[in-house]
Every structure is written in structure tokens, then in C-alpha cells.
GROMACS .gro file of C-alpha atoms in nm:
model
  383
    1MET     CA    1  -1.823  -1.459   0.678
    2HIS     CA    2  -1.835  -1.079   0.691
    3PRO     CA    3  -1.490  -0.935   0.648
    4HIS     CA    4  -1.491  -0.804   1.010
    5THR     CA    5  -1.555  -1.150   1.132
    6GLN     CA    6  -1.294  -1.293   0.909
    7LEU     CA    7  -1.044  -1.039   1.060
    8ILE     CA    8  -1.073  -1.220   1.407
    9HIS     CA    9  -1.071  -1.590   1.298
   10LEU     CA   10  -0.843  -1.615   0.982
   11GLY     CA   11  -0.472  -1.707   1.047
   12ARG     CA   12  -0.547  -1.893   1.375
   13GLU     CA   13  -0.505  -2.260   1.265
   14THR     CA   14  -0.186  -2.316   1.449
   15ALA     CA   15  -0.322  -2.164   1.770
   16THR     CA   16  -0.513  -2.463   1.864
   17ALA     CA   17  -0.208  -2.701   1.914
   18ALA     CA   18  -0.037  -2.434   2.148
   19HIS     CA   19  -0.383  -2.393   2.348
   20ALA     CA   20  -0.377  -2.026   2.262
   21VAL     CA   21  -0.610  -1.764   2.124
   22SER     CA   22  -0.325  -1.647   1.883
   23PRO     CA   23  -0.081  -1.859   1.668
   24PRO     CA   24   0.260  -1.916   1.805
   25LEU     CA   25   0.545  -1.711   1.672
   26VAL     CA   26   0.778  -1.967   1.502
   27ARG     CA   27   1.115  -1.888   1.411
   28THR     CA   28   1.365  -2.096   1.236
   29SER     CA   29   1.640  -2.099   0.968
   30THR     CA   30   1.626  -2.472   0.917
   31THR     CA   31   1.335  -2.687   0.834
   32VAL     CA   32   1.390  -3.038   0.929
   33PHE     CA   33   1.183  -3.346   0.769
   34ALA     CA   34   1.082  -3.676   0.908
   35THR     CA   35   1.159  -3.874   0.593
   36TYR     CA   36   1.352  -3.833   0.262
   37GLY     CA   37   1.009  -3.839   0.080
   38ALA     CA   38   0.878  -3.563   0.274
   39TYR     CA   39   1.193  -3.364   0.195
   40LYS     CA   40   1.170  -3.438  -0.173
   41GLN     CA   41   0.808  -3.336  -0.172
   42ALA     CA   42   0.878  -3.020   0.000
   43GLN     CA   43   1.140  -2.926  -0.252
   44ARG     CA   44   0.897  -2.982  -0.530
   45ASN     CA   45   0.617  -2.762  -0.369
   46GLN     CA   46   0.561  -2.452  -0.554
   47VAL     CA   47   0.311  -2.312  -0.309
   48PHE     CA   48   0.415  -2.078  -0.046
   49ASP     CA   49   0.199  -2.242   0.236
   50ALA     CA   50   0.417  -2.534   0.338
   51PRO     CA   51   0.788  -2.530   0.497
   52ARG     CA   52   1.076  -2.580   0.276
   53TYR     CA   53   1.350  -2.343   0.426
   54GLY     CA   54   1.335  -2.084   0.687
   55ARG     CA   55   1.385  -1.803   0.421
   56SER     CA   56   1.065  -1.888   0.258
   57GLY     CA   57   0.838  -1.890   0.582
   58THR     CA   58   0.724  -2.065   0.877
   59SER     CA   59   0.375  -2.160   0.988
   60THR     CA   60   0.348  -1.799   1.116
   61THR     CA   61   0.432  -1.666   0.757
   62PHE     CA   62   0.170  -1.909   0.631
   63GLU     CA   63  -0.094  -1.806   0.855
   64LEU     CA   64  -0.077  -1.456   0.752
   65GLN     CA   65  -0.042  -1.522   0.384
   66ARG     CA   66  -0.383  -1.739   0.408
   67ALA     CA   67  -0.568  -1.502   0.596
   68MET     CA   68  -0.469  -1.200   0.366
   69ALA     CA   69  -0.552  -1.423   0.051
   70ALA     CA   70  -0.895  -1.479   0.206
   71LEU     CA   71  -0.970  -1.123   0.303
   72ALA     CA   72  -0.879  -1.031  -0.057
   73GLY     CA   73  -1.106  -1.284  -0.213
   74THR     CA   74  -0.823  -1.478  -0.399
   75GLU     CA   75  -0.621  -1.794  -0.351
   76SER     CA   76  -0.274  -1.692  -0.248
   77CYS     CA   77  -0.056  -1.420  -0.110
   78ILE     CA   78   0.325  -1.365  -0.068
   79ALA     CA   79   0.479  -1.197   0.216
   80THR     CA   80   0.797  -0.977   0.158
   81SER     CA   81   1.032  -0.782   0.368
   82CYS     CA   82   0.860  -0.439   0.330
   83GLY     CA   83   0.635  -0.258   0.104
   84LEU     CA   84   0.885  -0.131  -0.131
   85SER     CA   85   1.038  -0.490  -0.151
   86ALA     CA   86   0.678  -0.618  -0.294
   87ILE     CA   87   0.682  -0.340  -0.546
   88THR     CA   88   1.016  -0.387  -0.659
   89ALA     CA   89   0.971  -0.772  -0.678
   90VAL     CA   90   0.648  -0.754  -0.874
   91LEU     CA   91   0.829  -0.527  -1.131
   92ALA     CA   92   1.143  -0.712  -1.156
   93ALA     CA   93   0.953  -1.047  -1.210
   94HIS     CA   94   0.796  -0.894  -1.513
   95ALA     CA   95   1.087  -0.682  -1.649
   96GLY     CA   96   1.385  -0.762  -1.864
   97PRO     CA   97   1.529  -0.652  -2.187
   98GLY     CA   98   1.269  -0.612  -2.472
   99ARG     CA   99   0.983  -0.597  -2.221
  100HIS     CA  100   0.776  -0.276  -2.171
  101ILE     CA  101   0.615  -0.192  -1.850
  102LEU     CA  102   0.344   0.082  -1.828
  103LEU     CA  103   0.283   0.263  -1.485
  104SER     CA  104   0.047   0.533  -1.373
  105SER     CA  105   0.231   0.870  -1.326
  106GLY     CA  106   0.130   0.901  -0.961
  107VAL     CA  107   0.284   0.582  -0.816
  108TYR     CA  108   0.500   0.592  -0.511
  109GLY     CA  109   0.808   0.792  -0.552
  110PRO     CA  110   1.047   0.510  -0.488
  111THR     CA  111   0.855   0.309  -0.745
  112ARG     CA  112   0.937   0.555  -1.007
  113VAL     CA  113   1.306   0.575  -0.882
  114PHE     CA  114   1.348   0.196  -0.907
  115CYS     CA  115   1.221   0.187  -1.265
  116ASP     CA  116   1.445   0.461  -1.382
  117LYS     CA  117   1.740   0.362  -1.192
  118GLU     CA  118   1.738  -0.015  -1.205
  119LEU     CA  119   1.502  -0.152  -1.486
  120ALA     CA  120   1.534   0.125  -1.760
  121PRO     CA  121   1.931   0.089  -1.762
  122THR     CA  122   1.912  -0.282  -1.794
  123GLY     CA  123   1.672  -0.284  -2.104
  124THR     CA  124   1.328  -0.261  -1.964
  125GLN     CA  125   1.118   0.005  -2.142
  126VAL     CA  126   0.937   0.210  -1.876
  127GLU     CA  127   0.641   0.434  -1.968
  128PHE     CA  128   0.441   0.642  -1.739
  129PHE     CA  129   0.084   0.758  -1.828
  130PRO     CA  130  -0.136   1.026  -1.666
  131HIS     CA  131  -0.413   0.891  -1.463
  132GLY     CA  132  -0.708   1.009  -1.694
  133ALA     CA  133  -0.532   0.847  -2.015
  134ASP     CA  134  -0.672   0.571  -2.207
  135ILE     CA  135  -0.415   0.305  -2.198
  136ALA     CA  136  -0.534   0.086  -2.494
  137PRO     CA  137  -0.310   0.276  -2.752
  138LEU     CA  138  -0.010   0.269  -2.515
  139ILE     CA  139  -0.027  -0.135  -2.476
  140ARG     CA  140   0.251  -0.283  -2.710
  141ASP     CA  141   0.299  -0.627  -2.812
  142HIS     CA  142   0.599  -0.660  -2.571
  143THR     CA  143   0.408  -0.504  -2.277
  144SER     CA  144   0.456  -0.743  -1.982
  145LEU     CA  145   0.282  -0.530  -1.690
  146VAL     CA  146   0.072  -0.246  -1.637
  147PHE     CA  147   0.132  -0.108  -1.291
  148ILE     CA  148  -0.110   0.146  -1.109
  149GLU     CA  149  -0.158   0.299  -0.775
  150THR     CA  150  -0.484   0.441  -0.673
  151PRO     CA  151  -0.538   0.712  -0.553
  152ALA     CA  152  -0.205   0.865  -0.669
  153SER     CA  153   0.032   0.887  -0.391
  154LEU     CA  154   0.087   1.252  -0.331
  155THR     CA  155  -0.201   1.418  -0.555
  156MET     CA  156  -0.476   1.168  -0.448
  157GLU     CA  157  -0.597   1.143  -0.820
  158MET     CA  158  -0.807   0.871  -0.923
  159LEU     CA  159  -0.812   0.647  -1.222
  160ASP     CA  160  -1.069   0.407  -1.380
  161VAL     CA  161  -0.932   0.076  -1.276
  162ARG     CA  162  -1.213  -0.128  -1.461
  163ALA     CA  163  -1.114   0.052  -1.773
  164VAL     CA  164  -0.735  -0.014  -1.718
  165CYS     CA  165  -0.804  -0.380  -1.651
  166ALA     CA  166  -1.008  -0.432  -1.959
  167ALA     CA  167  -0.762  -0.261  -2.191
  168ALA     CA  168  -0.475  -0.457  -2.042
  169HIS     CA  169  -0.647  -0.783  -2.041
  170ALA     CA  170  -0.764  -0.759  -2.391
  171ARG     CA  171  -0.396  -0.782  -2.491
  172GLY     CA  172  -0.309  -1.047  -2.233
  173VAL     CA  173  -0.132  -0.813  -2.007
  174PRO     CA  174  -0.165  -0.848  -1.625
  175VAL     CA  175  -0.228  -0.555  -1.403
  176ALA     CA  176  -0.066  -0.477  -1.061
  177CYS     CA  177  -0.195  -0.247  -0.832
  178ASP     CA  178  -0.056  -0.064  -0.514
  179SER     CA  179  -0.359  -0.093  -0.309
  180THR     CA  180  -0.227   0.020   0.033
  181TRP     CA  181  -0.433   0.325   0.057
  182GLY     CA  182  -0.761   0.113   0.036
  183THR     CA  183  -0.675  -0.209   0.208
  184PRO     CA  184  -0.872  -0.511   0.145
  185LEU     CA  185  -1.161  -0.382   0.331
  186PHE     CA  186  -1.224  -0.068   0.142
  187PHE     CA  187  -1.075  -0.178  -0.192
  188ASP     CA  188  -1.178  -0.501  -0.368
  189ALA     CA  189  -0.888  -0.509  -0.611
  190HIS     CA  190  -0.944  -0.839  -0.748
  191ARG     CA  191  -1.318  -0.797  -0.810
  192LEU     CA  192  -1.231  -0.480  -1.024
  193GLY     CA  193  -0.996  -0.690  -1.226
  194ILE     CA  194  -0.670  -0.643  -1.084
  195ASP     CA  195  -0.427  -0.940  -1.105
  196LEU     CA  196  -0.165  -0.860  -0.844
  197SER     CA  197  -0.288  -0.664  -0.544
  198LEU     CA  198   0.023  -0.504  -0.331
  199HIS     CA  199  -0.008  -0.368   0.017
  200ALA     CA  200   0.267  -0.210   0.241
  201ALA     CA  201   0.135  -0.388   0.557
  202THR     CA  202   0.363  -0.155   0.754
  203LYS     CA  203   0.075   0.086   0.734
  204PHE     CA  204  -0.285   0.022   0.807
  205ILE     CA  205  -0.270  -0.354   0.814
  206ASN     CA  206  -0.015  -0.341   1.110
  207GLY     CA  207  -0.157  -0.008   1.228
  208HIS     CA  208   0.122   0.011   1.501
  209SER     CA  209   0.418   0.177   1.328
  210ASP     CA  210   0.657  -0.097   1.447
  211LEU     CA  211   0.725  -0.320   1.143
  212MET     CA  212   0.822  -0.329   0.807
  213LEU     CA  213   0.631  -0.587   0.565
  214GLY     CA  214   0.486  -0.625   0.211
  215LEU     CA  215   0.214  -0.845   0.092
  216VAL     CA  216   0.096  -0.935  -0.262
  217THR     CA  217  -0.231  -1.137  -0.319
  218GLY     CA  218  -0.364  -1.290  -0.654
  219SER     CA  219  -0.436  -1.620  -0.803
  220ALA     CA  220  -0.148  -1.892  -0.808
  221ASP     CA  221  -0.099  -1.835  -1.169
  222ALA     CA  222  -0.082  -1.448  -1.148
  223LEU     CA  223   0.172  -1.500  -0.846
  224ALA     CA  224   0.391  -1.770  -1.022
  225ALA     CA  225   0.648  -1.519  -1.177
  226LEU     CA  226   0.679  -1.344  -0.850
  227ARG     CA  227   0.723  -1.667  -0.652
  228ALA     CA  228   0.988  -1.768  -0.862
  229HIS     CA  229   1.161  -1.406  -0.845
  230CYS     CA  230   1.126  -1.434  -0.448
  231ASP     CA  231   1.285  -1.771  -0.442
  232ARG     CA  232   1.588  -1.634  -0.658
  233SER     CA  233   1.624  -1.308  -0.472
  234GLY     CA  234   1.528  -1.386  -0.113
  235THR     CA  235   1.271  -1.141  -0.103
  236HIS     CA  236   1.087  -1.280   0.215
  237ALA     CA  237   0.938  -1.143   0.530
  238ALA     CA  238   1.065  -1.244   0.864
  239PRO     CA  239   0.808  -1.437   1.070
  240ASP     CA  240   0.828  -1.184   1.357
  241ALA     CA  241   0.692  -0.909   1.116
  242CYS     CA  242   0.414  -1.170   0.998
  243TRP     CA  243   0.321  -1.257   1.371
  244LEU     CA  244   0.291  -0.856   1.434
  245ALA     CA  245   0.091  -0.802   1.128
  246LEU     CA  246  -0.163  -1.082   1.234
  247ARG     CA  247  -0.202  -0.914   1.564
  248GLY     CA  248  -0.275  -0.580   1.376
  249LEU     CA  249  -0.519  -0.750   1.135
  250ARG     CA  250  -0.737  -0.827   1.430
  251THR     CA  251  -0.811  -0.445   1.495
  252LEU     CA  252  -0.806  -0.333   1.110
  253ALA     CA  253  -1.196  -0.275   1.073
  254VAL     CA  254  -1.219  -0.079   1.397
  255ARG     CA  255  -0.919   0.125   1.329
  256LEU     CA  256  -1.029   0.215   0.974
  257GLU     CA  257  -1.354   0.306   1.085
  258ARG     CA  258  -1.201   0.547   1.336
  259HIS     CA  259  -0.943   0.687   1.092
  260GLN     CA  260  -1.217   0.735   0.837
  261ALA     CA  261  -1.452   0.943   1.074
  262SER     CA  262  -1.186   1.149   1.198
  263ALA     CA  263  -1.023   1.209   0.865
  264LEU     CA  264  -1.359   1.341   0.726
  265VAL     CA  265  -1.393   1.587   1.027
  266VAL     CA  266  -1.042   1.714   0.978
  267ALA     CA  267  -1.068   1.746   0.587
  268ASN     CA  268  -1.413   1.930   0.599
  269TRP     CA  269  -1.279   2.164   0.856
  270LEU     CA  270  -0.952   2.237   0.634
  271ALA     CA  271  -1.182   2.282   0.337
  272ARG     CA  272  -1.324   2.580   0.517
  273HIS     CA  273  -0.974   2.742   0.641
  274PRO     CA  274  -0.876   3.031   0.444
  275ALA     CA  275  -0.518   2.931   0.445
  276VAL     CA  276  -0.616   2.619   0.252
  277ARG     CA  277  -0.668   2.652  -0.107
  278ARG     CA  278  -0.777   2.280  -0.172
  279VAL     CA  279  -0.825   1.951  -0.007
  280LEU     CA  280  -0.722   1.650  -0.212
  281PHE     CA  281  -0.925   1.388  -0.071
  282PRO     CA  282  -1.155   1.174  -0.314
  283ALA     CA  283  -1.397   1.087  -0.042
  284LEU     CA  284  -1.513   1.471  -0.055
  285PRO     CA  285  -1.790   1.523  -0.284
  286SER     CA  286  -1.593   1.832  -0.387
  287ASP     CA  287  -1.293   1.623  -0.523
  288PRO     CA  288  -1.286   1.568  -0.883
  289GLY     CA  289  -1.228   1.206  -0.833
  290HIS     CA  290  -1.526   1.154  -0.600
  291ALA     CA  291  -1.745   0.971  -0.861
  292LEU     CA  292  -1.469   0.718  -0.943
  293TRP     CA  293  -1.380   0.671  -0.570
  294HIS     CA  294  -1.729   0.608  -0.498
  295SER     CA  295  -1.768   0.348  -0.771
  296GLN     CA  296  -1.450   0.149  -0.666
  297PHE     CA  297  -1.409   0.198  -0.273
  298THR     CA  298  -1.623   0.141   0.006
  299GLY     CA  299  -1.430   0.377   0.230
  300ALA     CA  300  -1.162   0.622   0.295
  301ALA     CA  301  -0.926   0.610   0.609
  302GLY     CA  302  -0.671   0.869   0.445
  303PRO     CA  303  -0.423   0.989   0.429
  304PHE     CA  304  -0.501   1.310   0.217
  305THR     CA  305  -0.321   1.619   0.071
  306ILE     CA  306  -0.396   1.983   0.131
  307GLU     CA  307  -0.270   2.280  -0.094
  308LEU     CA  308  -0.160   2.588   0.121
  309ALA     CA  309  -0.168   2.933  -0.018
  310PRO     CA  310   0.184   3.022  -0.147
  311CYS     CA  311   0.402   3.141   0.145
  312THR     CA  312   0.758   3.204   0.201
  313GLU     CA  313   0.999   2.898   0.317
  314GLU     CA  314   1.004   3.047   0.646
  315ALA     CA  315   0.637   3.069   0.707
  316PHE     CA  316   0.612   2.718   0.566
  317THR     CA  317   0.874   2.601   0.817
  318ARG     CA  318   0.687   2.747   1.102
  319PHE     CA  319   0.366   2.591   1.021
  320ILE     CA  320   0.534   2.256   1.005
  321ASP     CA  321   0.750   2.294   1.345
  322GLY     CA  322   0.436   2.448   1.507
  323LEU     CA  323   0.249   2.115   1.483
  324SER     CA  324   0.263   1.932   1.827
  325LEU     CA  325   0.020   1.643   1.756
  326PHE     CA  326   0.106   1.579   1.382
  327SER     CA  327   0.467   1.435   1.398
  328LEU     CA  328   0.704   1.506   1.097
  329GLY     CA  329   0.734   1.153   0.917
  330THR     CA  330   0.730   0.994   0.584
  331SER     CA  331   0.483   0.705   0.671
  332TRP     CA  332   0.115   0.667   0.733
  333GLY     CA  333  -0.134   0.421   0.853
  334GLY     CA  334  -0.023   0.403   1.220
  335PHE     CA  335  -0.209   0.514   1.532
  336GLU     CA  336  -0.055   0.843   1.535
  337SER     CA  337  -0.098   1.151   1.306
  338LEU     CA  338   0.171   1.250   1.067
  339VAL     CA  339   0.245   1.529   0.846
  340MET     CA  340   0.483   1.565   0.547
  341PRO     CA  341   0.553   1.808   0.264
  342ALA     CA  342   0.394   1.637  -0.055
  343VAL     CA  343   0.697   1.695  -0.263
  344PRO     CA  344   0.784   1.432  -0.528
  345HIS     CA  345   1.110   1.249  -0.448
  346HIS     CA  346   1.295   1.384  -0.757
  347LEU     CA  347   1.224   1.753  -0.659
  348ARG     CA  348   1.307   1.721  -0.295
  349ALA     CA  349   1.642   1.851  -0.319
  350LEU     CA  350   1.530   2.162  -0.481
  351ALA     CA  351   1.421   2.488  -0.303
  352ALA     CA  352   1.056   2.578  -0.367
  353PRO     CA  353   0.984   2.916  -0.548
  354ALA     CA  354   0.812   3.153  -0.326
  355ASP     CA  355   0.502   3.161  -0.535
  356ALA     CA  356   0.468   2.786  -0.553
  357PRO     CA  357   0.185   2.617  -0.412
  358ARG     CA  358   0.255   2.417  -0.111
  359LEU     CA  359   0.131   2.071  -0.086
  360VAL     CA  360   0.114   1.899   0.240
  361ARG     CA  361   0.001   1.526   0.314
  362LEU     CA  362  -0.166   1.457   0.646
  363HIS     CA  363  -0.238   1.128   0.810
  364VAL     CA  364  -0.497   1.148   1.067
  365GLY     CA  365  -0.439   0.913   1.351
  366LEU     CA  366  -0.660   0.792   1.635
  367GLU     CA  367  -0.642   1.115   1.846
  368ASP     CA  368  -0.966   1.318   1.899
  369PRO     CA  369  -1.027   1.509   1.577
  370GLN     CA  370  -1.113   1.843   1.748
  371ASP     CA  371  -0.762   1.848   1.896
  372LEU     CA  372  -0.613   1.781   1.562
  373CYS     CA  373  -0.809   2.069   1.425
  374ASN     CA  374  -0.707   2.284   1.700
  375ASP     CA  375  -0.328   2.165   1.652
  376LEU     CA  376  -0.359   2.267   1.276
  377ALA     CA  377  -0.521   2.608   1.360
  378ALA     CA  378  -0.265   2.709   1.601
  379ALA     CA  379   0.012   2.601   1.351
  380MET     CA  380  -0.140   2.802   1.075
  381GLY     CA  381  -0.175   3.121   1.248
  382GLY     CA  382   0.128   3.247   1.078
  383LEU     CA  383   0.032   3.159   0.709
   0.00000   0.00000   0.00000
């Protein structure tokens, strides 16, 4: 079936018994079994699609996991408590003294913080590489994982996913990718060679800015270490969040189409504005990463980053505070438009020099795009 059809019909197996269109929300801490044999079988089961204990999921959890795996074109999925927990669980499952993990330099800020503050001090060798680098010479005999994010979290830089996967797989190293920006509809991660595809379902997949959830898809073998880590650490999602994500999943295709159309209108308008030096959005033909984006993605709903001309802190503050339709917030992927200074985590406590370029990340929501352009125009009047 076409993915748009799958979005409507996947994850509804348990709805029939309830005589409902949507599957019921099942909450429980304790799973009960009819026989001792069934209990023993459940404890031996290494697949996260059958009940064992409330922590590892209910039928609601399994509905979402099966739906997401099918959308991603793979066999399995694990739901975690948030996007960051999916990231840290994948990294921790492949970390340890004497192991080496390679990461693209533009990963989500908290990903870098976790590596620097949690993994490196306990013996994992962590190494970051530029987005355009050939990683083959960087892979060592003890490299346990290559972790990438495309495009880069703030700078929107693209990388050659096929080349990264080919180099890693030639040495028997799995590749994990934060695929939140593309979602399974715009970015076919596993077809490109990625072993573990991670999503902050908090964002586009849910689409309503009212839950925290992470999802990781891949083959059963690729997810084996992650499953074991989640069992040990309790890094699981609540069924309430899974039920809300299933609700959001139904409208993912139509929302992405609207986000994309509006983002292109706003990005092209900004590219012509005198106060904007650059628009960092790989879906634009003028972007340096456009060719790679076109070869690896089928769409781009955003978010994207703009570089403003240098200005004083006071003028920049007036611009941010002058926006009325763009709320100031650090997330994206919901129905509402958001703005955020695109400053890496390790630099946020420092004052920017007066002549420094100002990077701003925008998430274009579901409002009318002309209204959003008008809002930006009014706020940019003092720049």
C-alpha cells in the first residue's frame, strides 16, 4: 500500500475487538497470564510486541511499534520515553570502555552533551567528524557505532548517507541516524543503508505538541542491543503517549504537505529580504546541500535556519520579541510556528559579539504563510 494509506490503516488491529475505529488505550502496570506456560513463554520472548510487564508495553505500545516499523520498511520498532532517550539508549547500548563511537559534528546539542559528559568519562572514545568528511580513515577496529543526523540540527548541512553507510558496513560497523527532520515519509532511512533510524515522535509524528516520545526502527538483529539496554534501564514509553502518537500518525501526510508548502513560501520570501544574509534550507536550489537532499529525500517540511546580518543584542531582542505568530520555543514539528536562536548548547551561556552572524531557526507551522511573512516583516523592521 501507499504510505498515505498505511498511515490510516496501520496500528488498528485491536480496534476491532472494541468495535471502534481507533484502538483502545490500554494502561496497566501488571500483565496477567492464564497459565504458567504462557507466563514462561512471555518471559522468554525477546520481541517487543507481546505483553510481559507494563513497563515494556501494552497492546497500545505494540500497535504503534508495528505501524512505525511498517512505515519505515523494516521489521521492528522500540518506543522510548522521548526523542533524547531514544538517542541516549542507542548510544549507551553501543558504548563501553575500549569502544569507539563516531558522530557527525552537527548532531542535536544534547546528543553531544551526553557523549561528552556521560560516555567519554566512563571510557568510551567519542569522535566527531565534519559533515563532508570521508569517514573510512576514521573507523577503527574497536569502532562500535557511527551516529549521524541529517540535515545537521542547526546549520542544516547535508551528508552523503550512502557513502557513510558503505564505509561503516565495510568494517562491520552499524549506522544510526537521527531521522526526525525527514520522518519515514520524506526520508527512507533503511533503504539508504541505515541500521537504526531514530525519531523524536514528539515532533512531526505526533504533530500536536502535547507529548514526549522516541521511536527507533530497524531489523530485529540491529535492535537487539538496544532492546537489552531498554530492558535493563527501563527506557520505555508510556501507553498514553503511544496512543496520542497513533492519533497524530493518521494526519502525518497531510500535515507534512502543508508544512512543506508553507515553509517554501516563507523561505523564498526570506531569501529576498535585505536583513537576511542566507537561508539554510536544503530544499532550496541555492543551498549547498540541495543535490544531496534531492538524492536522499522526497520532501522537506522544515524546520530551517536563517542568517541575519550582524546586529546589536538589543536589535536582535526586539526582533525576537516583535514576533507574534512565531512563539519562542526550542521544539518544532507541531501545528504552531516557532522561532529559536540557533546557538549550539555549549555557547548559549556566552554573549554574542556585536559583529557575529545571527542564526535563527524557524519552524513554519500550519498558519497561512502570508500571515507568517507579514509577521516576520514587521519584526524585522528594526534590523
